[in-house]
Structure formats: C-alpha cells, structure tokens
mmCIF file of C-alpha atoms (C1' of nucleotides) in Angstrom:
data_model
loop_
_atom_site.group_PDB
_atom_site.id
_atom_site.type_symbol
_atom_site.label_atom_id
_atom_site.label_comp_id
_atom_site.label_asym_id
_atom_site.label_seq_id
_atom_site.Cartn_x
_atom_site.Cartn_y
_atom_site.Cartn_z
ATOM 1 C CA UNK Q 6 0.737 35.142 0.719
ATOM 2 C CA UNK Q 7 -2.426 36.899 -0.416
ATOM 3 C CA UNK Q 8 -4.389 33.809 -1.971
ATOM 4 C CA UNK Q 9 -7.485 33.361 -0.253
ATOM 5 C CA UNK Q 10 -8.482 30.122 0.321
ATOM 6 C CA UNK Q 11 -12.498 29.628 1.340
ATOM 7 C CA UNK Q 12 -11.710 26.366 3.763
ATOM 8 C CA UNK Q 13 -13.078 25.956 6.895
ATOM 9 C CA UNK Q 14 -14.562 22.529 8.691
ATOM 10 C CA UNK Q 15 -17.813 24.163 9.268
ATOM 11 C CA UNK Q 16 -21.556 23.607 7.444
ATOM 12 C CA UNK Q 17 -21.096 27.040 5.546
ATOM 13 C CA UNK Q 18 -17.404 25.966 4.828
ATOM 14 C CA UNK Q 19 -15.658 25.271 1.373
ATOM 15 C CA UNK Q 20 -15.212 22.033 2.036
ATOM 16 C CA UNK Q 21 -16.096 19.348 4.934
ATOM 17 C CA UNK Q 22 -13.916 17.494 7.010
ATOM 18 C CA UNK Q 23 -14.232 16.086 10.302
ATOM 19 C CA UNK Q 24 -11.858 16.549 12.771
ATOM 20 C CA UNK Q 25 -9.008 19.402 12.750
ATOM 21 C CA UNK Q 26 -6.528 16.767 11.799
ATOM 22 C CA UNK Q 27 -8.542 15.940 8.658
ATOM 23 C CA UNK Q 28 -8.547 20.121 7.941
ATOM 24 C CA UNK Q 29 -4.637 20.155 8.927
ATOM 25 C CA UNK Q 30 -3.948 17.096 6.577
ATOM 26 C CA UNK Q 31 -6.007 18.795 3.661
ATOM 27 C CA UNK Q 32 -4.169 22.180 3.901
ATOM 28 C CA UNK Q 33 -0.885 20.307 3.687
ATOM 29 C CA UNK Q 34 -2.520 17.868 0.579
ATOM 30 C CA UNK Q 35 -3.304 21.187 -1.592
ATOM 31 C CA UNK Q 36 -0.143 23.189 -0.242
ATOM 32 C CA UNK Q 37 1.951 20.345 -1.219
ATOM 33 C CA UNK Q 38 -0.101 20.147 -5.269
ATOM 34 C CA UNK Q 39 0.045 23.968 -5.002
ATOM 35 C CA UNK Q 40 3.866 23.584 -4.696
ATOM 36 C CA UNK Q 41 4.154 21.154 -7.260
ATOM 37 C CA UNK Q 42 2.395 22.869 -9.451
ATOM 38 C CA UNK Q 43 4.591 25.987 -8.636
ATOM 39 C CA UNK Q 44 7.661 24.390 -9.569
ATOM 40 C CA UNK Q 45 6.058 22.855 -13.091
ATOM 41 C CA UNK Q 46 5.057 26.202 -13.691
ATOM 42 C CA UNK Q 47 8.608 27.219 -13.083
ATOM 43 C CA UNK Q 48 9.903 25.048 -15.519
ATOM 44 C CA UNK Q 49 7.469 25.422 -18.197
ATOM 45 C CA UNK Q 50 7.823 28.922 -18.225
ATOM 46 C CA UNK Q 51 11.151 28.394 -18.215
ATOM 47 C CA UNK Q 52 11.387 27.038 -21.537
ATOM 48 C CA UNK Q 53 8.437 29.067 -22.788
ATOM 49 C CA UNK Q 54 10.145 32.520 -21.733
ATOM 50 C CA UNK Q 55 13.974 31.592 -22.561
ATOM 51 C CA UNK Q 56 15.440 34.191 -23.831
ATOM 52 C CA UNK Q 57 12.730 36.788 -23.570
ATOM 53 C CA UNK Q 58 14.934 39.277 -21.362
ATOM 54 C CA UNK Q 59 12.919 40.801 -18.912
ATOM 55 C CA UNK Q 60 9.288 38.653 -19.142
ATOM 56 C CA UNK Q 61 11.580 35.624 -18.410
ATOM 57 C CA UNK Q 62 13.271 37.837 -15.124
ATOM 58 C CA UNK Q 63 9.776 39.100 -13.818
ATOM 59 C CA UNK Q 64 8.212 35.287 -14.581
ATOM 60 C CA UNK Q 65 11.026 33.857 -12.582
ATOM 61 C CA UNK Q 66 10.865 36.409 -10.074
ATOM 62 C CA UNK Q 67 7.147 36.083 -9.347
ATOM 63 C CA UNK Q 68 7.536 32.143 -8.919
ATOM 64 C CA UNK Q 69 10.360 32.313 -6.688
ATOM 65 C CA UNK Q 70 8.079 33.987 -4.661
ATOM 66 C CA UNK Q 71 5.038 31.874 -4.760
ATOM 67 C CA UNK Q 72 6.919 28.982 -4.312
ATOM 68 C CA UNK Q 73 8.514 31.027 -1.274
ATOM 69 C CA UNK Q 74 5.531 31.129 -0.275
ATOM 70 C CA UNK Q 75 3.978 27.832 0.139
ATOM 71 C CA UNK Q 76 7.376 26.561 1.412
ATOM 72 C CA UNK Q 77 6.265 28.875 4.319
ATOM 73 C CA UNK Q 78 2.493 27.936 4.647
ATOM 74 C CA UNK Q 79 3.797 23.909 4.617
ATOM 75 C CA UNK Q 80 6.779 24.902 7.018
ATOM 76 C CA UNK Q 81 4.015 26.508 9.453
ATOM 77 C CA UNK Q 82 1.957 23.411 8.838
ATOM 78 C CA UNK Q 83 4.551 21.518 10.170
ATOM 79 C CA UNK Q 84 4.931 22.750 13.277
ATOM 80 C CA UNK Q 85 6.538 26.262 12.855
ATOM 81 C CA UNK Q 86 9.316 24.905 11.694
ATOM 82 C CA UNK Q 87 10.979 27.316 8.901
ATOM 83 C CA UNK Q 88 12.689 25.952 5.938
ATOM 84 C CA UNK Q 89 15.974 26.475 7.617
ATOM 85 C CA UNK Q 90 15.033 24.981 10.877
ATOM 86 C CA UNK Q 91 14.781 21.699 8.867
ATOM 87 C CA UNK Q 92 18.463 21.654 8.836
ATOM 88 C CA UNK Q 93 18.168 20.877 12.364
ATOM 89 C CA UNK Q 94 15.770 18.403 12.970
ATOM 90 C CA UNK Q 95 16.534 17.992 16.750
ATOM 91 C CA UNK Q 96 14.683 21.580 17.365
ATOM 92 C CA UNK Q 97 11.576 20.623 15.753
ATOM 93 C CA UNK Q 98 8.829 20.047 17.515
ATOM 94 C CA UNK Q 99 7.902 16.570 15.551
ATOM 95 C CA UNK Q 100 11.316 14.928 15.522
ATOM 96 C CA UNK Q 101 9.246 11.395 15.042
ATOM 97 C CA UNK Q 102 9.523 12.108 11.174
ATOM 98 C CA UNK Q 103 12.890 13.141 9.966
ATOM 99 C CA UNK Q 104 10.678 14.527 6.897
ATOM 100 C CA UNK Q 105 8.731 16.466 9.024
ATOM 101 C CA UNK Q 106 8.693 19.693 6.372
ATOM 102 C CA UNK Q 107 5.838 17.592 4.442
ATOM 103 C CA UNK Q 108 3.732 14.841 5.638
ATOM 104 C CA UNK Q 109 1.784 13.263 3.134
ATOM 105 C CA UNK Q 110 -0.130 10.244 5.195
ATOM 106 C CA UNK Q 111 2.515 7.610 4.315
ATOM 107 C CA UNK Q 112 4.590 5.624 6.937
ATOM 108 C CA UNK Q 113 7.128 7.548 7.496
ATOM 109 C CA UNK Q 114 10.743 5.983 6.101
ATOM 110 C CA UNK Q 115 12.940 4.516 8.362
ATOM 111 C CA UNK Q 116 15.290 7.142 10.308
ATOM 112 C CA UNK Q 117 18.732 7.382 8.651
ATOM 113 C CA UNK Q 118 21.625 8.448 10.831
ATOM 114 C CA UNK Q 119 23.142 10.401 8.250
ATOM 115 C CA UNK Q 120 20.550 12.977 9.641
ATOM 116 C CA UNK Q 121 20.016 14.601 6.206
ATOM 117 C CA UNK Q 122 16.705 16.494 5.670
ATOM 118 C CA UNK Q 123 14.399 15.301 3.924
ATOM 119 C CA UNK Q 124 11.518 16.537 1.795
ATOM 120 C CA UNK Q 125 8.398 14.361 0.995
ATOM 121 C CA UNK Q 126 5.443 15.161 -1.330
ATOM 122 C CA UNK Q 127 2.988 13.833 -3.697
ATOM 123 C CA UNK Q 128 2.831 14.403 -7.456
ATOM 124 C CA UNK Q 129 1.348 12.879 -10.163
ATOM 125 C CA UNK Q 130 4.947 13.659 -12.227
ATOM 126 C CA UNK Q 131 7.096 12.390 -9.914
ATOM 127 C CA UNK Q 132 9.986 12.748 -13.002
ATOM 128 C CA UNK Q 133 9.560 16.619 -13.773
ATOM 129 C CA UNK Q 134 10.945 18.267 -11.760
ATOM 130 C CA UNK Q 135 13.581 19.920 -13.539
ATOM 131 C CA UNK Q 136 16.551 18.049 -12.791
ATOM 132 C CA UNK Q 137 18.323 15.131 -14.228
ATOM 133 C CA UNK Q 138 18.231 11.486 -12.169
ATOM 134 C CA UNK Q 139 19.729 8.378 -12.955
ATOM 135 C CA UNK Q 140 18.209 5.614 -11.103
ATOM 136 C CA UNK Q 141 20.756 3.296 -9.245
ATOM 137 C CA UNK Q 142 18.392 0.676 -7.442
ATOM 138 C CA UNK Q 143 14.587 -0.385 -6.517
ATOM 139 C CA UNK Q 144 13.312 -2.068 -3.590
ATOM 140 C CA UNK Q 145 10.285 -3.930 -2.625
ATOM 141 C CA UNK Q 146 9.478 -1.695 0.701
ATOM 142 C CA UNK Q 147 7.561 -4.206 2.873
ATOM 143 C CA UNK Q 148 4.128 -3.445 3.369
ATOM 144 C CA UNK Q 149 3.647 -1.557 0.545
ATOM 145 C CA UNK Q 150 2.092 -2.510 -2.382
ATOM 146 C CA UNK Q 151 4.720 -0.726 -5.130
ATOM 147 C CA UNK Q 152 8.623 -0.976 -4.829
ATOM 148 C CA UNK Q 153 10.875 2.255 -4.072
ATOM 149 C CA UNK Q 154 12.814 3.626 -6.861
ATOM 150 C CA UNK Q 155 16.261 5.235 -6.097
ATOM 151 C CA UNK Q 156 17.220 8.063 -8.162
ATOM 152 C CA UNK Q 157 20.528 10.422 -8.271
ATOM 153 C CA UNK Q 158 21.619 13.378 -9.555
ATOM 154 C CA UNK Q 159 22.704 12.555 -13.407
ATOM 155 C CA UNK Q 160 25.646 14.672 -12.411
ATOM 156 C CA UNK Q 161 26.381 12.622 -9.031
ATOM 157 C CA UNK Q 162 29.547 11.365 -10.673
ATOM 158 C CA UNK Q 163 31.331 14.137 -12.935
ATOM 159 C CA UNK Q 164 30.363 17.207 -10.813
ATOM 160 C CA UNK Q 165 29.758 15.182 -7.659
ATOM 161 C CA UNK Q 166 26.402 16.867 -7.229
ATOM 162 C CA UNK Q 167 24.698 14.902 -3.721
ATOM 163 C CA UNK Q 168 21.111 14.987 -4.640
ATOM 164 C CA UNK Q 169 19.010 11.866 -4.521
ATOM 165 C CA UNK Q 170 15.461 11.257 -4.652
ATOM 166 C CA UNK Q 171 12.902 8.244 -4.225
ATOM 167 C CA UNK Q 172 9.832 7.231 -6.258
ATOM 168 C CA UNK Q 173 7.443 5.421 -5.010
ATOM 169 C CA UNK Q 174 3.779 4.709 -6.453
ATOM 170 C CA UNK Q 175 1.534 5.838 -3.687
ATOM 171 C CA UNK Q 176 -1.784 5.017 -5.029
ATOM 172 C CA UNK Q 177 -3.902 2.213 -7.411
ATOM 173 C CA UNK Q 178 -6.128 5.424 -8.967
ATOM 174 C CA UNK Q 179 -5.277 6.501 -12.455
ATOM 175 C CA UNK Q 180 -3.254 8.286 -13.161
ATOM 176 C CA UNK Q 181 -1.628 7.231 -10.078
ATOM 177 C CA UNK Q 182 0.279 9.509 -7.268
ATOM 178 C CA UNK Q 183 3.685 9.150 -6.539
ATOM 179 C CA UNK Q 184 5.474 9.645 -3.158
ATOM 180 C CA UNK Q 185 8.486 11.242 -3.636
ATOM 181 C CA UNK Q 186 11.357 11.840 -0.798
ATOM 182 C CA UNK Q 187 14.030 14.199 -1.859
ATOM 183 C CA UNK Q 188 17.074 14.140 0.258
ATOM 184 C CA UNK Q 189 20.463 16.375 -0.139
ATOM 185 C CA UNK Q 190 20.911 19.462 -2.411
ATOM 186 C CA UNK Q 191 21.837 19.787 -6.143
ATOM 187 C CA UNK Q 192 24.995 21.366 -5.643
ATOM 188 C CA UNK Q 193 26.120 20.805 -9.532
ATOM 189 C CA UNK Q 194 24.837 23.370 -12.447
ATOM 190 C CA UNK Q 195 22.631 21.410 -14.967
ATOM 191 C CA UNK Q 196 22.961 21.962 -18.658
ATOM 192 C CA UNK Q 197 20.211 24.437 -20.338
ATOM 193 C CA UNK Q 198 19.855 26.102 -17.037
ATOM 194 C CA UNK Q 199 17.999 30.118 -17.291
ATOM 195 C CA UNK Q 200 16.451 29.976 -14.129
ATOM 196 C CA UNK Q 201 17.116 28.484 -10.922
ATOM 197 C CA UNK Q 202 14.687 25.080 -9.652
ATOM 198 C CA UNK Q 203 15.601 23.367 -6.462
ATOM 199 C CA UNK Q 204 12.233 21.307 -5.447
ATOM 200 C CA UNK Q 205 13.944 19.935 -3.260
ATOM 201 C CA UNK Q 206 14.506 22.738 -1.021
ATOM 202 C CA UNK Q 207 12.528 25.343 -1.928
ATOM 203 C CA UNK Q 208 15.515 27.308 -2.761
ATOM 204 C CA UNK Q 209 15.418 29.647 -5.299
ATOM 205 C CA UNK Q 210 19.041 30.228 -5.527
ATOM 206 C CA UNK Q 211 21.615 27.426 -4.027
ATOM 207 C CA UNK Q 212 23.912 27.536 -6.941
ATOM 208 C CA UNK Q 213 21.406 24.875 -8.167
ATOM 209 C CA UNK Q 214 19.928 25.535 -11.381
ATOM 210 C CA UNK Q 215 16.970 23.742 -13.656
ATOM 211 C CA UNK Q 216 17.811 21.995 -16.480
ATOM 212 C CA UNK Q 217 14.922 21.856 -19.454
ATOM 213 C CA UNK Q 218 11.666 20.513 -18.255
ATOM 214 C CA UNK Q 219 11.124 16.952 -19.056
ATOM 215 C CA UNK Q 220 8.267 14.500 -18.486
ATOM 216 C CA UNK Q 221 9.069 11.694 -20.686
ATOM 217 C CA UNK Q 222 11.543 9.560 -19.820
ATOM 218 C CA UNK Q 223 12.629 9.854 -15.955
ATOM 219 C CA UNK Q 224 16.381 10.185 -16.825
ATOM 220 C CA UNK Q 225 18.299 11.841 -19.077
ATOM 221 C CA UNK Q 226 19.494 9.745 -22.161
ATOM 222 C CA UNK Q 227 16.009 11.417 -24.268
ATOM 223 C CA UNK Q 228 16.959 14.861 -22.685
ATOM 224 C CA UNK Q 229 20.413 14.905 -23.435
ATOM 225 C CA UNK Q 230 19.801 14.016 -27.401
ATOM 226 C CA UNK Q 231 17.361 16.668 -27.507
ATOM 227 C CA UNK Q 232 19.177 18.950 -25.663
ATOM 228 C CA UNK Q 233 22.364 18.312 -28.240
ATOM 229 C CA UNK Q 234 20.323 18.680 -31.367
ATOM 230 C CA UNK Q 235 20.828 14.847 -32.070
ATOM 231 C CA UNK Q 236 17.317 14.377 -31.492
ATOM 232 C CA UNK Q 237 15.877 13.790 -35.749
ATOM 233 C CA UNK Q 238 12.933 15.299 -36.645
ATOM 234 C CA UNK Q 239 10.422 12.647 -36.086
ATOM 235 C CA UNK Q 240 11.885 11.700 -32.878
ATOM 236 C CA UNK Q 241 11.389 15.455 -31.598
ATOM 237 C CA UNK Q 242 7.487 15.200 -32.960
ATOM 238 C CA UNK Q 243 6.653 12.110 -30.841
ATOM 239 C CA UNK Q 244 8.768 13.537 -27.952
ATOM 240 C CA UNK Q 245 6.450 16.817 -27.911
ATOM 241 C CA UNK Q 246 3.167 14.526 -27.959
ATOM 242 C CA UNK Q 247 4.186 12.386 -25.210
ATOM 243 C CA UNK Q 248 5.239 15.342 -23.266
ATOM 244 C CA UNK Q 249 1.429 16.977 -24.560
ATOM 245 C CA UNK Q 250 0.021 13.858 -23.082
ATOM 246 C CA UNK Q 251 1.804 13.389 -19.505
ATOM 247 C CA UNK Q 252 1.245 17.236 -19.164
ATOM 248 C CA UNK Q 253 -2.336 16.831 -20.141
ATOM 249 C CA UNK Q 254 -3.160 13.807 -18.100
ATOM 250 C CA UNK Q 255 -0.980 14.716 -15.096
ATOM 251 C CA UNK Q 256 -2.560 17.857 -14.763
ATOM 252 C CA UNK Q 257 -6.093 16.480 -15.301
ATOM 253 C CA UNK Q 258 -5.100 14.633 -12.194
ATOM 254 C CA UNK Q 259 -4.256 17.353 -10.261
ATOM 255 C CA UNK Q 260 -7.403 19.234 -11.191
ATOM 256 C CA UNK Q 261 -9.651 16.520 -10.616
ATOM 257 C CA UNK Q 262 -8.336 15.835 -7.091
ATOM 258 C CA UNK Q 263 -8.848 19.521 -6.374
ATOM 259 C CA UNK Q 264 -11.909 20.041 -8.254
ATOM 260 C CA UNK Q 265 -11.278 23.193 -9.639
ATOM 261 C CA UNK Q 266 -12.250 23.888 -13.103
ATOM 262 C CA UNK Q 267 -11.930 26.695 -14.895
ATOM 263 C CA UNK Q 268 -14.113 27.897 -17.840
ATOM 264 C CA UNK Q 269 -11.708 29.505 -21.085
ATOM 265 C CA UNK Q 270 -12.727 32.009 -22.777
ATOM 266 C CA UNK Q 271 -10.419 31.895 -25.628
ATOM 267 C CA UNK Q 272 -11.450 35.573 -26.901
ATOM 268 C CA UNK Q 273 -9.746 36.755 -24.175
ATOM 269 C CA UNK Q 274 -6.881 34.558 -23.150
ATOM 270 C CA UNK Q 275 -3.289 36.360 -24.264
ATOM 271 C CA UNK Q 276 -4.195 40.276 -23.357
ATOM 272 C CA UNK Q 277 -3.363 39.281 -19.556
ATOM 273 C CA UNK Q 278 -6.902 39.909 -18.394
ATOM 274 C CA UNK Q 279 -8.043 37.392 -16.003
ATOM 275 C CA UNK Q 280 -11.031 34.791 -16.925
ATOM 276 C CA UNK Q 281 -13.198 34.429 -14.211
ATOM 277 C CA UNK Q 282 -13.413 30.735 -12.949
ATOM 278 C CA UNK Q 283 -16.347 28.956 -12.699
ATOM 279 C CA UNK Q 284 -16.642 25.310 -11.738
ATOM 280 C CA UNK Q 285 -18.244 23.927 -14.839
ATOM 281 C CA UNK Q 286 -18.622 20.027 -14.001
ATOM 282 C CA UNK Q 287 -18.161 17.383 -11.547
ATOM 283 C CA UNK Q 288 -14.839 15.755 -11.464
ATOM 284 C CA UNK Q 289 -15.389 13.332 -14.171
ATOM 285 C CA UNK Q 290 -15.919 16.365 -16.385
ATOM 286 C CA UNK Q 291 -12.563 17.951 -17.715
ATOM 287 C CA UNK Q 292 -12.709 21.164 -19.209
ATOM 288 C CA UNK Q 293 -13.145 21.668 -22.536
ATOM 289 C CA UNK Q 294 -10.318 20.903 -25.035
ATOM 290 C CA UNK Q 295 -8.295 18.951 -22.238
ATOM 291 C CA UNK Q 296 -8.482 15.351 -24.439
ATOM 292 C CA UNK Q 297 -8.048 17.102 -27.885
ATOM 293 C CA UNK Q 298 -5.022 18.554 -29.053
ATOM 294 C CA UNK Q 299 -5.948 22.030 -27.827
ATOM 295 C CA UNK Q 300 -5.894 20.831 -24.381
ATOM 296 C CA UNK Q 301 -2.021 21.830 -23.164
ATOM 297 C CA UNK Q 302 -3.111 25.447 -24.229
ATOM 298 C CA UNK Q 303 -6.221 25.231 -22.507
ATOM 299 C CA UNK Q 304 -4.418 23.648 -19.485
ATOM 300 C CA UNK Q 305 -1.357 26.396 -19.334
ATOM 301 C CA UNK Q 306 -3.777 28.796 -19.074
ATOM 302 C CA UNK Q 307 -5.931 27.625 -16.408
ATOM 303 C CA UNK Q 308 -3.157 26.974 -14.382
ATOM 304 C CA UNK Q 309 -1.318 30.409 -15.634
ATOM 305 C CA UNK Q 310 -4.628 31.510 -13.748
ATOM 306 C CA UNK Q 311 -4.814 29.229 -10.806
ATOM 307 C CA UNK Q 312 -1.198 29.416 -9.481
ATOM 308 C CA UNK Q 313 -0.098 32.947 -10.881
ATOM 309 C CA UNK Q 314 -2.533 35.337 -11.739
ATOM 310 C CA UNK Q 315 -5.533 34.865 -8.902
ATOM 311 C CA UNK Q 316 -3.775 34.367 -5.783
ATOM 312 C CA UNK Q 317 -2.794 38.324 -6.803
ATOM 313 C CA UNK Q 318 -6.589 38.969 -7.684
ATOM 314 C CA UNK Q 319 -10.059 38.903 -5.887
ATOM 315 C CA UNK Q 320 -11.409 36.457 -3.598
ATOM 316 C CA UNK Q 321 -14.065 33.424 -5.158
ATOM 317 C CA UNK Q 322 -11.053 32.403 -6.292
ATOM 318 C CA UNK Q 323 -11.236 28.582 -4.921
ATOM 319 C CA UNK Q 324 -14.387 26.176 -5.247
ATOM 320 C CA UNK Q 325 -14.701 22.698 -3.516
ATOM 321 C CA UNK Q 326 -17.732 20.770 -3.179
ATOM 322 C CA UNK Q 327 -20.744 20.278 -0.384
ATOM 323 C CA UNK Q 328 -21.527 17.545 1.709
ATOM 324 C CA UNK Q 329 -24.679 16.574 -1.343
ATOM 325 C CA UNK Q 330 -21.142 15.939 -3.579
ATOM 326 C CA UNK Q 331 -21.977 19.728 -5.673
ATOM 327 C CA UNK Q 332 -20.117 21.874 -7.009
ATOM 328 C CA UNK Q 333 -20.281 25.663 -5.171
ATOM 329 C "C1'" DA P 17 30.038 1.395 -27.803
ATOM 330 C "C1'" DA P 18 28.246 4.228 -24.300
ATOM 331 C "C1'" DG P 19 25.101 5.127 -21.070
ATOM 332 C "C1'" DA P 20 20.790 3.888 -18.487
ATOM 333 C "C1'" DT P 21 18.076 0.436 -16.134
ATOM 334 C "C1'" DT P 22 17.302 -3.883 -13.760
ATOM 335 C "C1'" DT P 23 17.954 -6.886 -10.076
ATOM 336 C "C1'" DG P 24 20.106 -9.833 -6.731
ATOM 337 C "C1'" DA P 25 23.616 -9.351 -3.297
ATOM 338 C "C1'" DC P 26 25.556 -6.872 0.222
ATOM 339 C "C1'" DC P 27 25.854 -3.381 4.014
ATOM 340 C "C1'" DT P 28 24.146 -1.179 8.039
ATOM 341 C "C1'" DA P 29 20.927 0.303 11.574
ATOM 342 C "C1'" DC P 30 17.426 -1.123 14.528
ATOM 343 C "C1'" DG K 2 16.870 -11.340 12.154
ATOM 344 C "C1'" DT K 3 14.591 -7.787 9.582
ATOM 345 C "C1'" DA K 4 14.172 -3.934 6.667
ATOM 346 C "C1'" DG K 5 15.819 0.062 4.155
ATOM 347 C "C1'" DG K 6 19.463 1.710 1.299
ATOM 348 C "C1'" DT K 7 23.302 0.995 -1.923
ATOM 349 C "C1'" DC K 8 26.357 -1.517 -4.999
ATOM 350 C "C1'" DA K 9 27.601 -3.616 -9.145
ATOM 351 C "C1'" DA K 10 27.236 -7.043 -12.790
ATOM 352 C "C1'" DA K 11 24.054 -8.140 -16.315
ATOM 353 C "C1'" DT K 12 20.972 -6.507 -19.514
ATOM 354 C "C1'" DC K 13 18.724 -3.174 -22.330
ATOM 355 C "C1'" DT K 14 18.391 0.996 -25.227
ATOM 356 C "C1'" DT K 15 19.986 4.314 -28.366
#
DNA sequence: AAGATTTGACCTAC
DNA sequence: GTAGGTCAAATCTT
C-alpha cells in the first residue's frame, strides 16, 4: 500500500500515545474506519458509476484493491495472520479471540464451537454495508450497556445464503459507534448487483455480490420498493434526504474521530486534480457545506480524496493533533 | 395480506 | 446455573 501515514509515538510524531499497545490499537482503530470507509466508497460508487462501462470497471478495480489492502495491513496487525489463515484459527498466534482478524477493544464474544470466522469492526453505519439483513432476534448481552442485534442474510431462506451479522451500540457519543461481528459468507447473488461487496471477508469476488447501497432502514422492505419502482415519488424524495442525512452525519463522525478535514475548492473539484488538504478547524468544526444541503457533495469529495486519490499521491497527506490539542 | 421486527422462551456450551 | 445465540408467535409496517 503506498499511503503514507505520519504516526509514530514519539514528541515529533503525528499523534501521541503512550505505550506500543496504545500505537498498535490506534493503527487497527483507523485501518478498521479506513476499511469501512473503503467499502462505502465501494458502494456509493457503485450506484454513482452503474452503467458507465469502463469508469465503473477501473472504480471497482481500484477499490478492490484498496480494500485488499487494508485487509492486509489489519491481517498483519493481527498477528501475521493473512485473510486466509483466518479460516484456521488454531494456527494463529492469538487463538484467545476467535475474531482475531479485527480487535476493536470490546470483550471479546463468547467462543462458538461452530468455529466459524469471524470479523469484528466499528462503524458509525453499522446497516450499509451493501447487503440485505433481516433481523431474527436481540439480546441484552450482560455487562453491556446496549442489547445485541441479530441480523441474516435477507436471502438466508430462498437462496440459503449463510451470512449473519450482529449490531451492537458500542458507544453513548453521538452519533454513536456500532460494533459489528460478521460471521459466514454471502454465498447468494443480491438483486441490483454491478460490482462485487463482501465486508465481511474482504473478498472481492466470492460469488457474493452488493446489492444497492442503503442507509435507511437496516433491512430490506424500503430497498426492495425502491428497487421495484413501487417506491411513489414523494416517498423516493424523503428516502434520498434521509439517506443525505445518515451519509452526512455518519461521515461527520468518522471525520471528527480522525480529525482530518479537508478544505474544497469547488473551482476545481470534477477535472480529477487533487485539492490539497489542509486541516481547517478543530473537531467541533465540520467543513464547510457539511450541515447544508451541499454537504454530501462536499463530503464525496473529500473522501473521493482521502480514501482514493491521496494514498496514490504525495506525502502530508494525514494530519492529527499535538499533545497542546492543535491541529498540525 | 405479506413481510419485517419485537420479544420471551428455548437450546446449548461453559 | 449462567450467558450467548436462535426460534417462533405476536405485533407492526407497508
């Protein structure tokens, strides 16, 4: 992977942290949102490239391959384990956690003797991920202060498809995070599918393709209307501004935990040139345009930038901030 | 009416 | 016995 990522533990570091297990656990943290983000990127261009021949190809292409990518930066985190050594759990060198490809700081769930692999990570969209679930239960998890959702494939029944996922609220901050464990494969072929998604396994190809982005409801009874044309007119319209607004405000989330913000230069953005970033605020401050109704444009851009145009540019690409709480 | 969600009961591993 | 995971009837939504 070429990004370059300024983050060391030191005094003239990108950002402090104490001991190398604080370092270790904040590589995996922005790995982990840099994967999300990959595979929300995947599915919004997606749906923004469908049908567009050979931009949609080289967009899909160039994703694969980032998210590639940081499956094999979290994989190394992990232990050395490589994606397919986490079919075999018994080799790896933490075999305490049957999730072992991501550790997010949560207790890890009780050991299953089904021995399935299992991927956990934390988004603040635990529901787009570009697959259909149906939930089939919730639990209170002891010790915890949210309950557990448990979600299937949609398909689980009519194409027998074994994927399951849980949801659980990981955090009181707003917007919150969202622990989610993803356990099997989607072995069934989602409707509206252009470009292969598996989240859960990194896996580009798998038979397992992505279905149309979504990030309003969690299932698919909204998804399925739209996606038949039953959806009226003024159903679609508030459909697109919740989706503006979970987009917006998830993504504000994601920014603000990272801290990296991005000036726009709108006079450039569409002829493919690069803007330069500069942090332009503390992390109260959103860019520009993010809570008016240019802010999805604003935001696709920025992270058009931040997760597939810079990691292929120059270095100065990442900020953090100093021990004082500044911005560098 | 069909499909999704909720929720208490049940199952199983520890 | 306890806790996590799943089932299935009841309820809700469209």
């Amino acid at each position: 992977m070429q990004a370059q990522c300024r983050l060391d533990g030191g005094g003239g570091g990108a950002v402090s942290f104490g001991a190398p297990a604080d370092v270790h656990e904040a590589v995996v943290r922005e790995l982990t949102r840099g994967h999300e983000l990959t595979a929300r990127l995947q599915a919004e261009a997606t749906r923004a490239l469908r049908g567009q021949g050979q931009a949609e190809a080289t967009a899909a292409f160039i994703l694969r391959e980032v998210s590639r990518a940081f499956t094999l930066c979290l994989s190394i985190m992990a232990g050395g384990a490589t994606p397919s050594a986490r079919a075999a759990p018994a080799t790896s060198p933490r075999p305490e956690t049957p999730d072992s490809a991501v550790s997010v700081g949560a207790p890890p769930p009780r050991a299953r003797e089904d021995n399935v692999p299992r991927k956990r990570t934390l988004t603040p969209s635990p529901f787009h991920d570009g697959y259909q679930w149906r939930k089939y239960g919730q639990k209170k998890i002891n010790n915890t202060n949210f309950p557990r959702g448990y979600y299937r494939c949609s398909y689980h029944r009519e194409r027998n498809c074994p994927a399951q996922k849980q949801v659980q609220q990981h955090n009181d901050e707003v917007p919150p995070l969202f622990a989610v464990v993803y356990t099997h494969e989607h072995t069934c072929e989602q409707p509206s599918a252009s470009v292969p998604l598996d989240v859960a396994t990194n896996s580009a190809s798998g038979g397992a393709a992505a279905a149309a982005p979504d990030f309003f409801p969690p299932t698919s009874l909204l998804q399925r209307r739209l996606h038949a044309g039953t959806l009226a007119d003024d159903d679609r319209a508030a459909k697109e501004e919740r989706e503006r607004q979970a987009l917006v405000s998830s993504l504000a989330c994601v920014l603000q935990g990272r801290q990296y913000y991005y000036d726009y230069d709108g006079d450039s953005r569409g002829a493919g040139a690069a803007v330069g970033p500069a942090p332009i605020g503390g992390p109260s401050e959103l860019p520009a345009g993010l809570d008016t109704g240019e802010g999805l444009d604003v935001m696709d851009y920025d992270v058009m930038n931040t997760l597939f145009l810079e990691p292929f540019g120059t270095e100065s690409n990442f900020y953090g901030t100093r021990d004082d709480g500044t911005l560098f």
